[in-house]
Amino acid sequence: MASDLAEVWLVPSPRLLVLRRWELAVFGLVLAVVGALVGAAVGGGVGAGVGIGVAVVVAAAAEPLVRRRVRAWGYTEREDDLLVRRGVLFRRLSVVPYGRMQFVDVTAGPFERAFGLATVKMHTAAAASDARIPGLPEAVANRFRDQLARLGEARAAGL
């Protein structure tokens, strides 16, 4: 139990929050355009203003949720396994034993690449146990992938 207290929880890059805010802004903009078009068709200029107003309120209300969701991610490396936590309403803690990892990959979509971020995905034999860590700087994600692969090979050799 004493070693549990010494665990250091690492978190994604602060740029992940910036990325998620940009995604929210783009979503809000699309919602505002749709709201303005629907509002204009139904109620003219006043309806368009109401549609835009609703979009702004929805996006503003979603921002604290985005912030909490990003802050909920964390991971820590232990001697024999990796712990990954996430979730705001439903907290989830995944334990991924190094010896059970089949492969580890790094993915980055176009928005992640624009922010220099990547997601590390750990795959095991059980599909439900796959874990991921988003928002790592690309170089860190690649080093982490290599480190997890080495640990996985070393632990699997002992089975």
Short mmCIF file of C-alpha atoms in Angstrom, two decimals, residues 3 5 43 52 63 67 69 72 80 86 89 97 120 132:
data_model
loop_
_atom_site.label_atom_id
_atom_site.label_comp_id
_atom_site.label_asym_id
_atom_site.label_seq_id
_atom_site.Cartn_x
_atom_site.Cartn_y
_atom_site.Cartn_z
CA SER A 3 3.91 2.13 -3.00
CA LEU A 5 0.93 6.52 -2.26
CA GLY A 43 -38.75 33.74 -37.97
CA ILE A 52 -27.16 32.05 -33.08
CA GLU A 63 -16.81 24.38 -22.23
CA ARG A 67 -12.23 21.16 -19.39
CA ARG A 69 -13.10 15.73 -19.34
CA ALA A 72 -9.93 13.50 -15.93
CA ASP A 80 4.23 -4.72 -13.76
CA ARG A 86 -10.56 8.72 -17.28
CA LEU A 89 -19.48 11.21 -14.59
CA PRO A 97 -0.39 -5.58 -17.48
CA VAL A 120 -1.03 6.07 -27.51
CA ARG A 132 -5.60 4.82 -24.74
#
